Coordinates of C-alpha atoms in Angstrom, one line a residue:
X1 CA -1.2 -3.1 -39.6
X2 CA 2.5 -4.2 -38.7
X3 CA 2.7 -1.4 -36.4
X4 CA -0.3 -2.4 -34.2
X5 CA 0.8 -6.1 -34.1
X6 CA 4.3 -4.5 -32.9
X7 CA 2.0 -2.1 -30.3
X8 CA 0.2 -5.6 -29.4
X9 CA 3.6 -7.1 -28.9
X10 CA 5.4 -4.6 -26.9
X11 CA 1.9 -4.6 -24.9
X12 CA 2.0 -8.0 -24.5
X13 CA 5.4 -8.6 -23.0
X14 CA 4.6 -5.6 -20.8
X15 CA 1.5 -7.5 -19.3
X16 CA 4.1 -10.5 -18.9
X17 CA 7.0 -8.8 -17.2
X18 CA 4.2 -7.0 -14.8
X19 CA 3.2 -10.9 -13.8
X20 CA 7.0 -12.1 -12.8
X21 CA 6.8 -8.5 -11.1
X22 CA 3.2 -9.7 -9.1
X23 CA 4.4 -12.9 -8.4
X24 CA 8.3 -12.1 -7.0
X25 CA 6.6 -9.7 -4.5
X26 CA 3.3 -11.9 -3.6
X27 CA 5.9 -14.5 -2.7
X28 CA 8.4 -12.3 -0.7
X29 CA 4.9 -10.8 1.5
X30 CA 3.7 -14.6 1.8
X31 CA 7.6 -15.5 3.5
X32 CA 7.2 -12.1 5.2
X33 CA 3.6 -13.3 6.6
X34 CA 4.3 -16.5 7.6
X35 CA 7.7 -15.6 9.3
X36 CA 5.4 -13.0 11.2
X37 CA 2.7 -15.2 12.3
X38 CA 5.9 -17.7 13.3
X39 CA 6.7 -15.5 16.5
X40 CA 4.4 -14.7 19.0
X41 CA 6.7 -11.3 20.0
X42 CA 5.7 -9.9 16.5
X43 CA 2.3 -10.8 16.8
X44 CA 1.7 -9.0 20.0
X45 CA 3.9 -5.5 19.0
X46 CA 2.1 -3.2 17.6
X47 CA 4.7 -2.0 14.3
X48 CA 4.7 -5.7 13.7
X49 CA 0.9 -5.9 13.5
X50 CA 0.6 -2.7 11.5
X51 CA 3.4 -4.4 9.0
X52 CA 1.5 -7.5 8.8
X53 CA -1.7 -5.6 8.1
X54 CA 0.1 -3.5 5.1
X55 CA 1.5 -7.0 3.5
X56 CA -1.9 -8.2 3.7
X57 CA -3.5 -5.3 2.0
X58 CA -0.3 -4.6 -0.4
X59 CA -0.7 -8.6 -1.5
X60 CA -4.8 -8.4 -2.1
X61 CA -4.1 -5.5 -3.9
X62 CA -1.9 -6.6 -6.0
X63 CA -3.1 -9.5 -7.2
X64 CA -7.0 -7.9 -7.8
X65 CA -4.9 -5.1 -9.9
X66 CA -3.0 -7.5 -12.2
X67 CA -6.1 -9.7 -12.3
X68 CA -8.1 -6.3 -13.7
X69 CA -4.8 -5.5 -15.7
X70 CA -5.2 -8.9 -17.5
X71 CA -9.3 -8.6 -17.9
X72 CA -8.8 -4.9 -19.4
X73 CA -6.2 -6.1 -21.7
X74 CA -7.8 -9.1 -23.6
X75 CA -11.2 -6.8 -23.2
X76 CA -12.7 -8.8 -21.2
X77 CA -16.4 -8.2 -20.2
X78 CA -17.8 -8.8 -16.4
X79 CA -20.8 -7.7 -14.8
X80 CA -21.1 -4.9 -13.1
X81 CA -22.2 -5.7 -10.0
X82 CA -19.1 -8.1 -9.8
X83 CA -16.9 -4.8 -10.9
X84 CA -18.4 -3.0 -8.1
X85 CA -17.4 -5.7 -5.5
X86 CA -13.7 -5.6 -7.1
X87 CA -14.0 -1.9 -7.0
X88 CA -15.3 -1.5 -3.4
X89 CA -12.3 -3.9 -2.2
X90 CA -9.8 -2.3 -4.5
X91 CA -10.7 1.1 -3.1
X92 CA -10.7 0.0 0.5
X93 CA -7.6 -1.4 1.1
X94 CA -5.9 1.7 -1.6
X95 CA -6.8 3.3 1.6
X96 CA -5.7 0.9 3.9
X97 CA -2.1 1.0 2.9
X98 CA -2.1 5.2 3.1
X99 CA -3.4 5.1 7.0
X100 CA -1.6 2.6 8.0
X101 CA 1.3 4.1 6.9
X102 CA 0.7 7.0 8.8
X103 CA 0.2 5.0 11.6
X104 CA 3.1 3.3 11.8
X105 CA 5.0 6.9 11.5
X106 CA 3.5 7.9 15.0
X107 CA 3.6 4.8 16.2
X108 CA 7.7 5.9 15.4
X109 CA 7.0 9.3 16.8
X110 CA 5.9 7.7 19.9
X111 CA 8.4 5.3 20.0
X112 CA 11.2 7.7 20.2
X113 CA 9.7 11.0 21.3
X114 CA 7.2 9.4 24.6
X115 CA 9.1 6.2 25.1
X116 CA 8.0 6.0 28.4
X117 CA 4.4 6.4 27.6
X118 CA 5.0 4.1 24.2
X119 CA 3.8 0.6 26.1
X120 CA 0.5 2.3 27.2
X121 CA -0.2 3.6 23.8
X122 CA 1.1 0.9 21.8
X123 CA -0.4 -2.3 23.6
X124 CA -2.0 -5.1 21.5
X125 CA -5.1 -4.3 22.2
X126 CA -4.4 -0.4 21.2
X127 CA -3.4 -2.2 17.7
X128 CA -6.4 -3.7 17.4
X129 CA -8.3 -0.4 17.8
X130 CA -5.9 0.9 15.5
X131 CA -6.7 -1.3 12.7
X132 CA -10.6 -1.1 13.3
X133 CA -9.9 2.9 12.8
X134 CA -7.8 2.0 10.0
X135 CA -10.3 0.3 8.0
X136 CA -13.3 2.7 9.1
X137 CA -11.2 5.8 7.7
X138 CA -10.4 4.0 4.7
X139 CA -13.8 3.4 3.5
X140 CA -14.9 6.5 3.7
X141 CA -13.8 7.8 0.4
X142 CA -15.7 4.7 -1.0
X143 CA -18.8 4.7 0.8
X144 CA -19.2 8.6 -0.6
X145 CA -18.3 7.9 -4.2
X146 CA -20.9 5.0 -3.9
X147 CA -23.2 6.3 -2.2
X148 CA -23.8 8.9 -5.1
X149 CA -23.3 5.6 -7.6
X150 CA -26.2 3.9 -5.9
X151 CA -28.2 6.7 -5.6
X152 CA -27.8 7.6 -9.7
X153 CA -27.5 3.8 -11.5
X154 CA -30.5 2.3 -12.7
X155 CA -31.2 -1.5 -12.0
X156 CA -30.7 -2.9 -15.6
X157 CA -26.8 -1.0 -14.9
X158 CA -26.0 -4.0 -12.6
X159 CA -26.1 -6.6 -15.2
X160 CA -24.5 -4.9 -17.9
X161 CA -21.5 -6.6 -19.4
X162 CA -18.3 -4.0 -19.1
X163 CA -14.2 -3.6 -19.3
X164 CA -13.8 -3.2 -15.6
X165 CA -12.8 0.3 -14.3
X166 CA -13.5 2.5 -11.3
X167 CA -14.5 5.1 -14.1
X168 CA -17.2 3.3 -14.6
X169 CA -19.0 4.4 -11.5
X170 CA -18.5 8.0 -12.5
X171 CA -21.4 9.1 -13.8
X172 CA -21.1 13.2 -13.2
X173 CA -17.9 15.0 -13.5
X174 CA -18.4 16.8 -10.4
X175 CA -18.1 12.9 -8.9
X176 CA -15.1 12.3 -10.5
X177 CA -14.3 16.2 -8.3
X178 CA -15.4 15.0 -5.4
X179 CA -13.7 12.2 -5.6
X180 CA -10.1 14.1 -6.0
X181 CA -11.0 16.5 -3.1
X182 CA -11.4 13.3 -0.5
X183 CA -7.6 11.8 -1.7
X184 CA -6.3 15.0 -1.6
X185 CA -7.8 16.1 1.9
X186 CA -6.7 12.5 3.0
X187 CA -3.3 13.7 1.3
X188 CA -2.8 17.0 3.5
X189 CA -3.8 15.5 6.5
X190 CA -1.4 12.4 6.1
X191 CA 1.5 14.7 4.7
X192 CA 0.9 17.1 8.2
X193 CA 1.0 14.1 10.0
X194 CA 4.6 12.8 8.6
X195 CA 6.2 16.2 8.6
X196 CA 5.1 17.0 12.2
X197 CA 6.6 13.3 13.2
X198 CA 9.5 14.0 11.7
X199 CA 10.6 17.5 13.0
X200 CA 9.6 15.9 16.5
X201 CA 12.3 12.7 15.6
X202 CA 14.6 15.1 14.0
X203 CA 14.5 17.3 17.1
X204 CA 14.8 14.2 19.6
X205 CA 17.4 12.7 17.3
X206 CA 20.1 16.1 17.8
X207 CA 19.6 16.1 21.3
X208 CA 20.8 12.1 21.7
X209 CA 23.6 10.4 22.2
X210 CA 25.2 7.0 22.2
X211 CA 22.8 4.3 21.0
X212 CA 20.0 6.1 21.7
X213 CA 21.3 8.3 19.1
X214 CA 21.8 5.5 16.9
X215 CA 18.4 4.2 17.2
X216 CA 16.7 7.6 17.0
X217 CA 18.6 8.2 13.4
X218 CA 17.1 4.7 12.2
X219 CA 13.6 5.6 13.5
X220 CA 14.0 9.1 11.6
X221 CA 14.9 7.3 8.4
X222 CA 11.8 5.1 8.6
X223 CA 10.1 7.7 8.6
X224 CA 11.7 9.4 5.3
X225 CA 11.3 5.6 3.8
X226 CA 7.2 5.9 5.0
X227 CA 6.9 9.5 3.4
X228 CA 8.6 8.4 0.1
X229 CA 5.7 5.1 0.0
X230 CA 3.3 7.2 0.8
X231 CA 3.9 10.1 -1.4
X232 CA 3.7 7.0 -4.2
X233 CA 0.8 5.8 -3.3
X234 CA -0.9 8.9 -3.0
X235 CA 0.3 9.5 -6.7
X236 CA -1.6 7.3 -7.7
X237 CA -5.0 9.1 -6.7
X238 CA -3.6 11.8 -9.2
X239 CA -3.2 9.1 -11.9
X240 CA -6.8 8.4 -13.9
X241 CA -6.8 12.6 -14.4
X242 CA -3.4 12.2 -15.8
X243 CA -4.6 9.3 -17.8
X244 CA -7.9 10.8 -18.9
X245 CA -5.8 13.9 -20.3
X246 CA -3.3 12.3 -22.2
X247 CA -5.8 9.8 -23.8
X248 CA -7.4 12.7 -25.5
X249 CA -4.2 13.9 -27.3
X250 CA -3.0 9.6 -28.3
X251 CA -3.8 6.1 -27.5
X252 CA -0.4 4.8 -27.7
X253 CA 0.7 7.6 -25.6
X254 CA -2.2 6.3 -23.1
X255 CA -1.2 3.3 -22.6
X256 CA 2.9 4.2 -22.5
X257 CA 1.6 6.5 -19.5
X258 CA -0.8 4.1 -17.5
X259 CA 1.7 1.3 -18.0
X260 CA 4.7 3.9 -16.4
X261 CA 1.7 4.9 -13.8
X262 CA 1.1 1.1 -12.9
X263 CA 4.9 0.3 -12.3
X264 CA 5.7 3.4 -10.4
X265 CA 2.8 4.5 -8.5
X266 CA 1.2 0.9 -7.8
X267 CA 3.3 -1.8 -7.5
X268 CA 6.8 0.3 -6.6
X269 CA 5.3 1.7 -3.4
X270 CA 3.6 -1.5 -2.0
X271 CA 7.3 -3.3 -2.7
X272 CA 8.6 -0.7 -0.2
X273 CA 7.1 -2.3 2.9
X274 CA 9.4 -5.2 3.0
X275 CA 12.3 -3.3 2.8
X276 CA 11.4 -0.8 5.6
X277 CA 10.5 -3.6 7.9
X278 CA 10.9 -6.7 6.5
X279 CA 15.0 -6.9 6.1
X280 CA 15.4 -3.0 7.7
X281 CA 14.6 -4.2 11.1
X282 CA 17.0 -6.8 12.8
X283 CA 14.7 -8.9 14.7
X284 CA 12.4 -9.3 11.7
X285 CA 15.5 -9.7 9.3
X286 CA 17.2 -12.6 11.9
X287 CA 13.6 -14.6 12.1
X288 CA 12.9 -14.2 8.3
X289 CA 16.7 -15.4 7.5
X290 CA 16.0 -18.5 9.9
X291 CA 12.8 -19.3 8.4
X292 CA 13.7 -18.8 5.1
X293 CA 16.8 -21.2 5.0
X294 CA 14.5 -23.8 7.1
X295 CA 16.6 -24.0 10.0
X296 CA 20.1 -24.5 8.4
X297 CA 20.9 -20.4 9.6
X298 CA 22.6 -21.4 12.7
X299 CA 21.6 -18.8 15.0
X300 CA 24.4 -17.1 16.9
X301 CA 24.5 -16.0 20.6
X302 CA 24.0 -12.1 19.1
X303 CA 20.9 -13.0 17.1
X304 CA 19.3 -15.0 19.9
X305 CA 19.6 -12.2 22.2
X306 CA 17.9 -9.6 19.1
X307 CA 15.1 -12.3 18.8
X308 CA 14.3 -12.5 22.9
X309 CA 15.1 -8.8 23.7

């Protein structure tokens, strides 16, 4: 018995740490957020949009996780029709974080290889086609896995008090198949994506010089930065197979694993977005570092000309 209080215990202040985690990054994206809705410029580029949208869906995503994170651990029962809402969101913007992130990468590709054509294909109102594309792609692996659910789930299923889990929704295991063959089709086609705007950067980059040089080299790391978060993310698809295996073989080995999966491969890769954009880029970084001190950062002459330019 003492050794499952100590399991409960170590559990326990596991589920604690992962809130200061939740709540040290929800409030970093909220400063991020506001400093970007601050400044018309960043509201009107289209990198700056896209970032905004991937703080947006990295912050709803993180707080419905750790809200589910908390429910599973005190075995909390909900409805399942209210699980399927959670799951339809949770799914969604899963998505939402992976294509936009692809996104931004040719928005980079453009950037630095078709900089002349880059303010025809990057305009605002390119953006906002770009997000409405963003969010149709992304609900595509739901509305397939769901559409199966509906078409198998009995009405009395709805009502049914249950720990919360996408596995739930799984009623075949050629679903749960399926299901792996859209994130990992997603998965090539983002990872062709990446790799091709990189060898075009790359390419682009050797040939430079001076500052272009400079700024091509800083574009090309973005793009390692998005590859890294995105290879995370995508991870993460991989994750309830991983989780499924190892709970047949032991519990406490289960939950060592999801708790390492959850860390890693869900809240690690959605704290990356500040960093690549956030305090990477110097316009952002100046406006966020005069926000965030309330006016007592004294601009200098330098940063003014960053912030206009």
């Amino acid at each position: 018995m003492a050794a499952n209080d100590s399991a409960v215990y170590k559990i326990n202040d596991r589920v604690i740490l992962v809130q200061v985690f939740v709540a040290i990054f929800l409030f970093i994206n909220l400063l991020l957020l506001t400093t970007f809705f601050m400044k018309d410029f960043f509201y009107t580029t289209m990198r700056y949009m896209l970032f905004a949208i991937t703080l947006l869906s990295d912050s709803l995503f993180l707080l419905m996780t750790d809200i589910l994170l908390i429910l599973s651990y005190f075995r909390f029962n909900i409805q399942t029709w209210l699980c399927l809402i959670l799951y339809i969101v949770l799914s969604l913007y899963t998505y939402v974080t992976l294509v936009t992130l692809t996104t931004m990468t040719l928005e980079r590709y453009v950037a630095i290889c078709m900089p002349l054509r880059h303010a025809e294909l990057c305009s605002t109102r390119s953006a906002l086609h770009c997000i409405l594309i963003i969010h149709s792609l992304s609900s595509v692996p739901c509305t397939v896995v769901l559409s199966i659910f509906f078409a198998s789930a009995t009405n009395s299923f709805y009502t049914q008090g249950r720990v919360c889990s996408g596995e739930i929704f799984i009623f075949h295991t050629w679903q749960g198949y399926l299901r792996s063959t859209i994130g990992q089709f997603y998965f090539l086609i983002m990872f062709i994506t990446i790799v091709f705007s990189y060898a075009k950067i790359l390419k682009v980059a050797k040939a430079a010089s001076g500052e272009d040089k400079k700024s091509t080299w800083k574009g090309l790391r973005t793009v390692v930065l998005h590859a890294f978060q995105l290879l995370l993310c995508l991870i993460q698809l991989w994750c309830p197979f991983i989780e499924a295996a190892v709970l047949q073989i032991n519990v406490v080995l289960y939950i060592n694993v999801r708790y390492f999966n959850y860390i890693t491969f869900t809240l690690a890769p959605r704290c990356l977005s500040p960093l690549i954009y956030g305090l990477r880029d110097e316009k952002f970084f100046h406006a966020l570092k005069s926000y965030a001190l309330c006016g007592l950062y004294k601009k200098q002459p330098s940063d003014l000309r960053k912030l206009t330019n």
